Coordinates of C-alpha atoms in Angstrom, one line a residue:
X7 CA -54.6 10.7 -48.6
X8 CA -52.8 14.0 -47.1
X9 CA -52.1 16.8 -48.7
X10 CA -48.8 15.3 -50.4
X11 CA -50.4 13.3 -52.1
X12 CA -51.2 16.3 -54.5
X13 CA -47.1 16.8 -55.0
X14 CA -45.5 14.8 -58.0
X15 CA -44.1 11.6 -57.1
X16 CA -45.6 8.2 -56.6
X17 CA -47.1 7.8 -53.0
X18 CA -47.0 4.7 -51.8
X19 CA -49.5 2.8 -49.8
X20 CA -50.3 3.4 -45.9
X21 CA -53.3 2.3 -43.4
X22 CA -56.0 4.8 -42.8
X23 CA -54.4 7.9 -40.3
X24 CA -57.1 8.3 -37.9
X25 CA -57.8 12.1 -36.4
X26 CA -58.5 10.7 -32.6
X27 CA -57.4 8.1 -30.7
X28 CA -59.3 4.9 -31.0
X29 CA -62.1 3.1 -28.8
X30 CA -59.9 0.3 -26.5
X31 CA -61.4 -2.1 -28.2
X32 CA -60.9 -0.9 -31.5
X33 CA -57.0 -0.6 -30.6
X34 CA -56.3 -3.6 -28.9
X35 CA -58.1 -5.6 -32.0
X36 CA -55.8 -3.6 -34.1
X37 CA -52.7 -3.7 -32.5
X38 CA -52.9 -7.6 -33.3
X39 CA -54.0 -7.0 -36.4
X40 CA -52.0 -4.6 -37.9
X41 CA -49.7 -2.3 -35.5
X42 CA -49.0 0.5 -37.7
X43 CA -52.5 1.0 -38.1
X44 CA -53.3 2.3 -34.5
X45 CA -51.4 6.0 -35.2
X46 CA -53.3 9.0 -35.0
X47 CA -52.5 11.7 -38.0
X48 CA -50.9 13.8 -35.3
X49 CA -48.5 11.1 -34.6
X50 CA -46.9 12.0 -37.6
X51 CA -46.8 15.7 -36.6
X52 CA -46.0 15.6 -32.7
X53 CA -42.4 15.4 -30.9
X54 CA -43.3 13.3 -27.8
X55 CA -47.0 11.7 -27.0
X56 CA -47.9 10.1 -23.7
X57 CA -50.6 8.5 -22.4
X58 CA -52.0 5.6 -20.3
X59 CA -53.6 1.8 -21.2
X60 CA -54.5 0.2 -18.8
X61 CA -52.0 0.1 -15.9
X62 CA -49.8 0.9 -18.2
X63 CA -47.4 4.4 -19.5
X64 CA -46.6 4.5 -22.7
X65 CA -44.7 7.4 -24.8
X66 CA -44.2 7.4 -28.2
X67 CA -40.9 9.0 -28.6
X68 CA -40.7 10.7 -32.3
X69 CA -38.1 13.4 -30.6
X70 CA -34.5 12.3 -32.0
X71 CA -32.9 13.4 -29.0
X72 CA -35.3 11.4 -26.9
X73 CA -34.6 8.3 -29.1
X74 CA -30.8 9.1 -28.4
X75 CA -31.3 9.5 -24.6
X76 CA -33.1 5.9 -24.7
X77 CA -31.4 4.0 -27.3
X78 CA -27.7 5.4 -26.4
X79 CA -27.4 7.8 -23.9
X80 CA -29.2 6.1 -20.7
X81 CA -29.6 3.0 -22.8
X82 CA -28.5 1.2 -19.3
X83 CA -31.6 2.1 -17.6
X84 CA -34.0 0.9 -20.4
X85 CA -34.4 -2.6 -21.1
X86 CA -36.4 -4.5 -23.7
X87 CA -40.2 -4.3 -23.4
X88 CA -41.7 -7.6 -21.7
X89 CA -43.9 -7.9 -23.9
X90 CA -42.3 -7.6 -27.0
X91 CA -40.0 -10.3 -25.4
X92 CA -42.4 -12.9 -24.2
X93 CA -44.0 -12.5 -27.9
X94 CA -40.6 -14.0 -29.2
X95 CA -39.0 -15.8 -27.0
X96 CA -40.9 -19.0 -27.4
X97 CA -39.3 -19.1 -30.4
X98 CA -36.1 -17.6 -29.9
X99 CA -35.4 -18.6 -26.8
X100 CA -33.0 -16.1 -25.0
X101 CA -31.0 -15.0 -28.1
X102 CA -29.4 -11.4 -29.1
X103 CA -32.8 -10.0 -29.7
X104 CA -34.2 -11.2 -26.4
X105 CA -31.5 -11.4 -23.8
X106 CA -30.0 -8.7 -21.7
X107 CA -27.5 -7.4 -19.5
X108 CA -24.5 -9.5 -19.2
X109 CA -26.2 -12.8 -21.5
X110 CA -26.2 -10.3 -24.1
X111 CA -23.1 -8.3 -23.9
X112 CA -21.6 -12.1 -23.8
X113 CA -23.6 -12.9 -27.0
X114 CA -22.6 -10.2 -28.7
X115 CA -18.8 -10.0 -28.0
X116 CA -18.8 -13.9 -29.4
X117 CA -20.9 -12.9 -32.6
X118 CA -19.0 -9.4 -33.2
X119 CA -16.3 -11.7 -35.5
X120 CA -18.6 -13.5 -37.6
X121 CA -19.9 -10.5 -38.8
X122 CA -16.5 -8.6 -39.7
X123 CA -16.4 -7.6 -43.4
X124 CA -13.8 -10.4 -44.3
X125 CA -16.6 -13.0 -43.1
X126 CA -19.2 -10.8 -45.2
X127 CA -16.9 -11.1 -48.6
X128 CA -17.4 -14.8 -48.6
X129 CA -20.9 -15.0 -47.8
X130 CA -21.4 -12.3 -50.7
X131 CA -20.6 -15.6 -53.3
X132 CA -23.3 -17.5 -51.5
X133 CA -25.8 -13.9 -52.3
X134 CA -24.7 -13.6 -55.5
X135 CA -24.9 -17.2 -57.0
X136 CA -28.6 -17.9 -55.4
X137 CA -29.6 -14.2 -56.9
X138 CA -28.5 -15.5 -60.6
X139 CA -30.1 -18.3 -60.1
X140 CA -33.4 -16.9 -59.6
X141 CA -32.8 -14.2 -62.7
X142 CA -32.6 -17.2 -64.7
X143 CA -36.0 -18.5 -63.8
X144 CA -37.4 -15.4 -63.7
X145 CA -36.6 -14.4 -66.8
X146 CA -38.3 -17.4 -68.7
X147 CA -41.7 -17.2 -67.3
X148 CA -44.4 -17.9 -69.9
X149 CA -46.0 -14.3 -70.8
X150 CA -48.5 -13.1 -68.6
X151 CA -48.0 -15.6 -65.7
X152 CA -48.0 -13.9 -62.6
X153 CA -45.8 -14.1 -59.6
X154 CA -45.9 -12.8 -55.9
X155 CA -42.4 -10.9 -55.9
X156 CA -42.9 -10.9 -51.8
X157 CA -42.8 -14.8 -52.1
X158 CA -40.0 -14.8 -54.5
X159 CA -37.8 -12.7 -51.9
X160 CA -38.7 -15.0 -49.6
X161 CA -37.6 -17.5 -51.0
X162 CA -34.3 -16.5 -51.9
X163 CA -33.1 -14.9 -49.1
X164 CA -34.4 -18.6 -47.5
X165 CA -31.9 -20.0 -49.6
X166 CA -29.5 -17.7 -49.2
X167 CA -29.8 -18.1 -45.1
X168 CA -29.7 -21.4 -45.0
X169 CA -26.3 -22.1 -47.3
X170 CA -24.6 -19.2 -45.3
X171 CA -25.7 -21.5 -41.6
X172 CA -26.0 -24.6 -42.7
X173 CA -23.7 -24.6 -45.8
X174 CA -21.6 -27.8 -44.1
X175 CA -25.0 -29.5 -44.1
X176 CA -26.4 -29.3 -47.9
X177 CA -29.1 -32.0 -47.0
X178 CA -30.6 -29.9 -44.4
X179 CA -34.3 -29.8 -44.7
X180 CA -34.6 -26.1 -44.8
X181 CA -37.6 -25.9 -46.5
X182 CA -39.3 -27.4 -42.6
X183 CA -36.9 -24.4 -41.3
X184 CA -39.1 -22.1 -43.0
X185 CA -42.4 -23.6 -42.7
X186 CA -41.6 -23.4 -38.9
X187 CA -40.5 -20.0 -39.1
X188 CA -43.9 -18.8 -41.0
X189 CA -46.1 -20.7 -38.4
X190 CA -44.5 -19.3 -35.6
X191 CA -44.7 -15.8 -37.0
X192 CA -48.9 -16.2 -37.1
X193 CA -48.9 -17.0 -33.3
X194 CA -46.4 -13.8 -32.6
X195 CA -49.1 -11.0 -31.8
X196 CA -49.8 -9.2 -28.9
X197 CA -51.8 -10.6 -26.0
X198 CA -54.0 -8.5 -24.5
X199 CA -52.9 -9.2 -20.7
X200 CA -49.6 -7.7 -21.8
X201 CA -51.0 -4.7 -23.2
X202 CA -53.0 -4.4 -20.6
X203 CA -50.6 -4.9 -17.8
X204 CA -51.8 -7.7 -16.0
X205 CA -49.7 -10.2 -14.2
X206 CA -47.8 -12.8 -15.7
X207 CA -49.9 -15.7 -14.2
X208 CA -52.3 -15.0 -16.4
X209 CA -52.6 -17.3 -19.4
X210 CA -51.1 -16.0 -22.7
X211 CA -52.2 -18.8 -25.3
X212 CA -49.8 -17.5 -27.7
X213 CA -46.6 -18.5 -26.0
X214 CA -47.9 -22.3 -26.1
X215 CA -48.8 -22.0 -29.7
X216 CA -45.1 -20.3 -30.6
X217 CA -43.7 -23.1 -29.1
X218 CA -45.2 -25.7 -31.3
X219 CA -44.8 -23.9 -34.1
X220 CA -41.0 -24.1 -33.5
X221 CA -40.8 -27.9 -33.0
X222 CA -40.2 -28.8 -36.0
X223 CA -37.3 -26.5 -36.3
X224 CA -35.9 -27.0 -32.8
X225 CA -35.6 -30.4 -33.7
X226 CA -33.2 -30.1 -37.0
X227 CA -31.0 -27.5 -35.5
X228 CA -30.3 -29.5 -32.3
X229 CA -30.0 -32.2 -34.8
X230 CA -27.4 -30.4 -36.9
X231 CA -25.5 -28.8 -33.6
X232 CA -25.1 -32.5 -32.4
X233 CA -23.8 -33.9 -35.8
X234 CA -21.0 -31.0 -35.7
X235 CA -19.9 -31.7 -32.7
X236 CA -20.4 -35.3 -32.7
X237 CA -17.7 -34.8 -36.2
X238 CA -14.9 -32.2 -34.6
X239 CA -14.8 -34.6 -31.4
X240 CA -14.0 -37.2 -34.2
X241 CA -11.3 -34.8 -35.5
X242 CA -13.2 -33.1 -38.4
X243 CA -13.9 -29.3 -38.9
X244 CA -17.0 -27.6 -37.4
X245 CA -17.2 -25.8 -40.7
X246 CA -16.7 -22.2 -41.7
X247 CA -20.8 -21.5 -41.8
X248 CA -22.9 -19.6 -38.9
X249 CA -23.3 -22.6 -37.6
X250 CA -19.6 -23.6 -37.3
X251 CA -18.3 -20.1 -36.3
X252 CA -21.0 -20.1 -33.6
X253 CA -20.2 -23.5 -32.2
X254 CA -16.1 -22.4 -32.7
X255 CA -16.9 -18.9 -30.6
X256 CA -15.5 -18.5 -27.7
X257 CA -15.6 -15.3 -24.9
X258 CA -12.2 -13.6 -25.1
X259 CA -13.3 -11.6 -21.8
X260 CA -15.4 -14.9 -19.4
X261 CA -13.7 -17.7 -21.8
X262 CA -16.0 -20.5 -22.8
X263 CA -17.8 -21.7 -25.7
X264 CA -22.1 -21.4 -26.3
X265 CA -24.2 -24.1 -24.9
X266 CA -25.8 -26.1 -27.5
X267 CA -29.3 -24.1 -26.5
X268 CA -27.4 -21.1 -27.0
X269 CA -26.4 -21.8 -30.3
X270 CA -29.9 -22.7 -31.1
X271 CA -31.4 -19.8 -29.8
X272 CA -29.0 -17.8 -32.2
X273 CA -29.8 -19.8 -35.1
X274 CA -33.1 -19.1 -34.3
X275 CA -32.6 -15.6 -34.3
X276 CA -30.7 -15.3 -37.6
X277 CA -33.3 -16.9 -39.1
X278 CA -35.7 -14.8 -38.2
X279 CA -33.7 -11.4 -38.8
X280 CA -31.8 -12.7 -41.5
X281 CA -34.3 -14.4 -43.7
X282 CA -37.2 -12.4 -43.2
X283 CA -36.4 -8.5 -43.0
X284 CA -34.2 -8.9 -45.9
X285 CA -36.8 -10.4 -48.3
X286 CA -39.6 -8.0 -46.7
X287 CA -37.1 -5.0 -47.7
X288 CA -36.8 -6.4 -51.1
X289 CA -40.4 -7.1 -52.0
X290 CA -41.2 -3.4 -51.0
X291 CA -38.6 -2.2 -53.1
X292 CA -39.9 -4.3 -55.8
X293 CA -43.4 -2.7 -55.9
X294 CA -42.0 1.0 -55.2
X295 CA -39.8 0.5 -58.7
X296 CA -43.3 -0.9 -60.4
X297 CA -44.6 2.6 -59.9
X298 CA -41.9 4.8 -61.0
X299 CA -40.5 4.3 -64.6
X300 CA -37.7 7.0 -64.0
X301 CA -36.3 5.8 -60.4
X302 CA -36.2 2.2 -62.3
X303 CA -34.3 3.6 -65.3
X304 CA -31.6 5.4 -63.4
X305 CA -31.1 2.3 -61.4
X306 CA -30.9 0.4 -64.5
X307 CA -28.2 2.8 -65.6
X308 CA -26.3 2.7 -62.9
X309 CA -26.3 -1.2 -63.3
X310 CA -25.7 -1.5 -66.7
X311 CA -22.3 1.3 -66.2
X312 CA -21.1 -0.7 -63.3
X313 CA -21.8 -4.7 -63.8
X314 CA -22.2 -4.7 -67.7
X315 CA -24.5 -7.7 -67.5
X316 CA -22.3 -10.0 -65.1
X317 CA -23.9 -10.9 -61.7
X318 CA -23.0 -8.6 -58.9
X319 CA -20.0 -9.1 -56.8
X320 CA -18.7 -8.2 -53.0
X321 CA -16.3 -5.7 -54.8
X322 CA -19.0 -3.9 -56.1
X323 CA -21.6 -2.7 -53.2
X324 CA -20.1 0.4 -53.1
X325 CA -19.7 1.3 -56.7
X326 CA -23.3 0.9 -56.8
X327 CA -24.4 4.0 -54.8
X328 CA -27.8 4.6 -56.4
X329 CA -28.9 0.9 -56.2
X330 CA -28.3 1.4 -52.4
X331 CA -30.1 4.4 -52.1
X332 CA -33.3 2.7 -53.5
X333 CA -33.0 0.2 -50.7
X334 CA -32.5 2.6 -48.3
X335 CA -35.4 4.2 -49.3
X336 CA -37.7 1.4 -49.6
X337 CA -36.6 0.9 -46.1
X338 CA -37.7 4.9 -45.2
X339 CA -41.1 4.1 -46.2
X340 CA -41.5 0.7 -45.5
X341 CA -38.9 -0.6 -42.1
X342 CA -38.8 -4.1 -42.0
X343 CA -38.7 -3.8 -38.1
X344 CA -41.3 -1.5 -37.7
X345 CA -41.4 -0.6 -34.2
X346 CA -39.2 -1.5 -31.1
X347 CA -39.8 -0.6 -27.4
X348 CA -38.2 0.0 -24.2
X349 CA -39.3 -0.6 -20.7
X350 CA -37.4 2.3 -18.0
X351 CA -36.3 0.5 -14.9
X352 CA -36.1 3.7 -13.4
X353 CA -38.0 7.2 -13.3
X354 CA -36.0 9.0 -15.8
X355 CA -36.6 12.6 -17.0
X356 CA -36.1 14.3 -21.0
X357 CA -36.4 18.1 -20.7
X358 CA -39.6 18.5 -19.2
X359 CA -41.0 14.9 -19.6
X360 CA -41.3 12.7 -16.7
X361 CA -40.7 9.0 -17.5
X362 CA -41.7 6.6 -14.7
X363 CA -40.6 3.4 -14.0
X364 CA -42.2 0.4 -15.8
X365 CA -43.0 2.8 -18.5
X366 CA -43.2 1.7 -22.2
X367 CA -41.1 4.0 -24.6
X368 CA -42.3 3.5 -28.2
X369 CA -39.6 4.1 -31.0
X370 CA -41.3 3.8 -34.4
X371 CA -39.4 3.8 -37.6
X372 CA -42.5 3.7 -39.6
X373 CA -43.8 7.0 -37.6
X374 CA -40.2 8.8 -37.8
X375 CA -39.1 7.7 -41.4
X376 CA -42.8 9.2 -42.1
X377 CA -42.5 12.5 -40.2
X378 CA -43.7 15.8 -41.2
X379 CA -40.8 17.6 -39.0
X380 CA -37.9 15.9 -40.0
X381 CA -38.9 14.8 -43.8
X382 CA -39.8 16.7 -47.3
X383 CA -42.4 15.1 -48.8
X384 CA -42.5 11.9 -46.2
X385 CA -45.4 10.0 -47.6
X386 CA -43.4 10.1 -51.6
X387 CA -40.9 7.6 -52.9
X388 CA -37.8 9.5 -53.6
X389 CA -34.1 7.5 -53.3
X390 CA -32.6 11.3 -53.6
X391 CA -33.4 11.6 -49.6
X392 CA -29.9 9.4 -49.6
X393 CA -27.9 11.2 -51.8
X394 CA -25.0 12.3 -49.7
X395 CA -25.9 16.1 -49.5
X396 CA -29.3 14.8 -47.9
X397 CA -28.1 12.6 -46.0
X398 CA -25.4 14.9 -44.5
X399 CA -28.2 17.2 -43.8
X400 CA -30.7 15.0 -42.0
X401 CA -30.6 14.5 -38.1
X402 CA -29.5 11.6 -36.3
X403 CA -31.9 9.2 -34.9
X404 CA -34.6 10.1 -37.8
X405 CA -33.9 7.2 -39.7
X406 CA -33.1 3.7 -38.1
X407 CA -33.9 0.7 -40.1
X408 CA -31.8 -1.3 -38.0
X409 CA -32.4 0.6 -35.0
X410 CA -29.7 2.6 -32.9
X411 CA -27.3 2.3 -30.0
X412 CA -25.6 -0.7 -28.8
X413 CA -28.2 -3.3 -29.6
X414 CA -28.1 -1.9 -33.5
X415 CA -28.4 -4.8 -35.7
X416 CA -25.2 -7.3 -35.6
X417 CA -26.5 -8.2 -39.4
X418 CA -26.8 -4.4 -40.8
X419 CA -23.9 -5.0 -42.7
X420 CA -24.9 -8.1 -43.9
X421 CA -28.7 -7.1 -44.6
X422 CA -27.1 -4.5 -46.7
X423 CA -24.6 -6.2 -48.8
X424 CA -27.6 -8.5 -49.4
X425 CA -30.5 -6.7 -50.2
X426 CA -28.3 -4.6 -52.8
X427 CA -26.4 -7.9 -54.3
X428 CA -30.0 -9.3 -54.7
X429 CA -31.5 -6.2 -56.7
X430 CA -28.9 -5.7 -58.5
X431 CA -28.5 -9.4 -60.2
X432 CA -32.3 -9.5 -60.6
X433 CA -32.3 -5.9 -61.8
X434 CA -30.4 -5.9 -64.7
X435 CA -31.8 -9.2 -65.5
X436 CA -35.9 -8.6 -65.4
X437 CA -38.3 -6.5 -65.7
X438 CA -41.3 -6.3 -63.0
X439 CA -44.9 -4.9 -63.3
X440 CA -47.7 -4.8 -61.1
X441 CA -50.3 -7.1 -62.1
X442 CA -53.3 -5.1 -63.0
X443 CA -55.9 -4.3 -60.5
X444 CA -53.5 -5.5 -57.7
X445 CA -54.3 -3.8 -54.2
X446 CA -51.0 -4.6 -51.7
X447 CA -51.4 -3.2 -47.9
X448 CA -48.8 -2.9 -45.2
X449 CA -49.6 -5.1 -42.3
X450 CA -47.3 -5.1 -39.5
X451 CA -46.8 -8.3 -37.4
X452 CA -43.4 -9.2 -36.4
X453 CA -42.0 -7.5 -39.6
X454 CA -44.0 -5.1 -42.1
X455 CA -45.3 -7.5 -44.9
X456 CA -47.1 -6.6 -48.0
X457 CA -50.4 -8.3 -48.3
X458 CA -51.7 -10.2 -49.9
X459 CA -48.4 -10.4 -51.5
X460 CA -46.6 -8.2 -54.2
X461 CA -48.2 -10.1 -57.9
X462 CA -46.2 -9.2 -60.9
X463 CA -45.5 -9.7 -64.3
X464 CA -42.2 -10.4 -65.0
X465 CA -40.1 -10.4 -68.4
X466 CA -36.6 -10.7 -69.5
X467 CA -35.3 -6.8 -69.6
X468 CA -35.2 -5.4 -73.1
X469 CA -31.5 -5.1 -74.3

């Protein structure tokens, strides 16, 4: 642990920080097993780090203005990192996370109306209903029976995303979709040929594994699309869930609707981004609360004052300021989307830094959120980091759990409302403590998962 460990406050788990760069073989192995385990101690202290790996130049952007330059000001010169694209495309196709250029702009235009506040208020009722049902189940667990809160958060967000995506088709085998997505995540890992910048014709076995893992999900989603289109052709409605809204979406500039393949790709993207990331953020939130009774007490005091025992509703979101601060701090310490990267199309310059064409620029929320230059006590759990006065003083682009620039997560509003409503509904009904002896560590795959889970003892909250 760093010197910060001697300061007051809970220091949550993080991987060992190395004093020097890892040997190549160790680096490649660590990247495949846990991406955040590769960062050296100086990575949390320096603004810009440039190095070469194989045939590629890499730049780690730890400077807020460099992040702004790459993600916003000169975003047209920086495309999605091809390594990341190749990892995700076998499962997500050409959806919003992986598309580029005119394809991405068209998709973004067509989907923006789906995430307007008037839509989110309708989805919020589903979030509250599913959360209240989970609270009922957890409140009656036998004394001494442990539960994995990471798994429980996955289950409740799975139910929520399924109901918001497939609400008009209640008989959908959502569990099969979830299993397919879990199998897919296992296959998504950096290939050594990609990391070394080798040509595309060099085999990448994980791409084949990813497509196979998603076969069940493809069959289910394509069947749903066919049934909805048949229903509409017979004079019925497409439905007000995400699937129906996607099928009804029209590009206001170019005209035309999405093809079945485009709808399939967006549904797969929504399922991953709208289920996995929120669940992961909430799992880490429970872990952090269990280690800081003072924060938990302040959270519960707000819930009592605002909710008075009833489930949280859409209209409560703005009132639950401290609850939101707790979630935001959990995403600072454990950003679900821990790393992203861009590739320079043409040579570029930032100050004295020359960025050659083809260079990969890495933007790591994991690093920025714990950076010594921009955060006081960066490793300490402190929701007051998001009090209005501190937020106003913080430099932009030092907190980016949803990305930044034109490609900032379109579902940011959905995710924050969902996380706050789930936490509020559960935390006023139950108290959760870590299982004695449990050790949790962050592992960076597609998302930053707590491994091997968050085992907890749960009991009804004392009146």
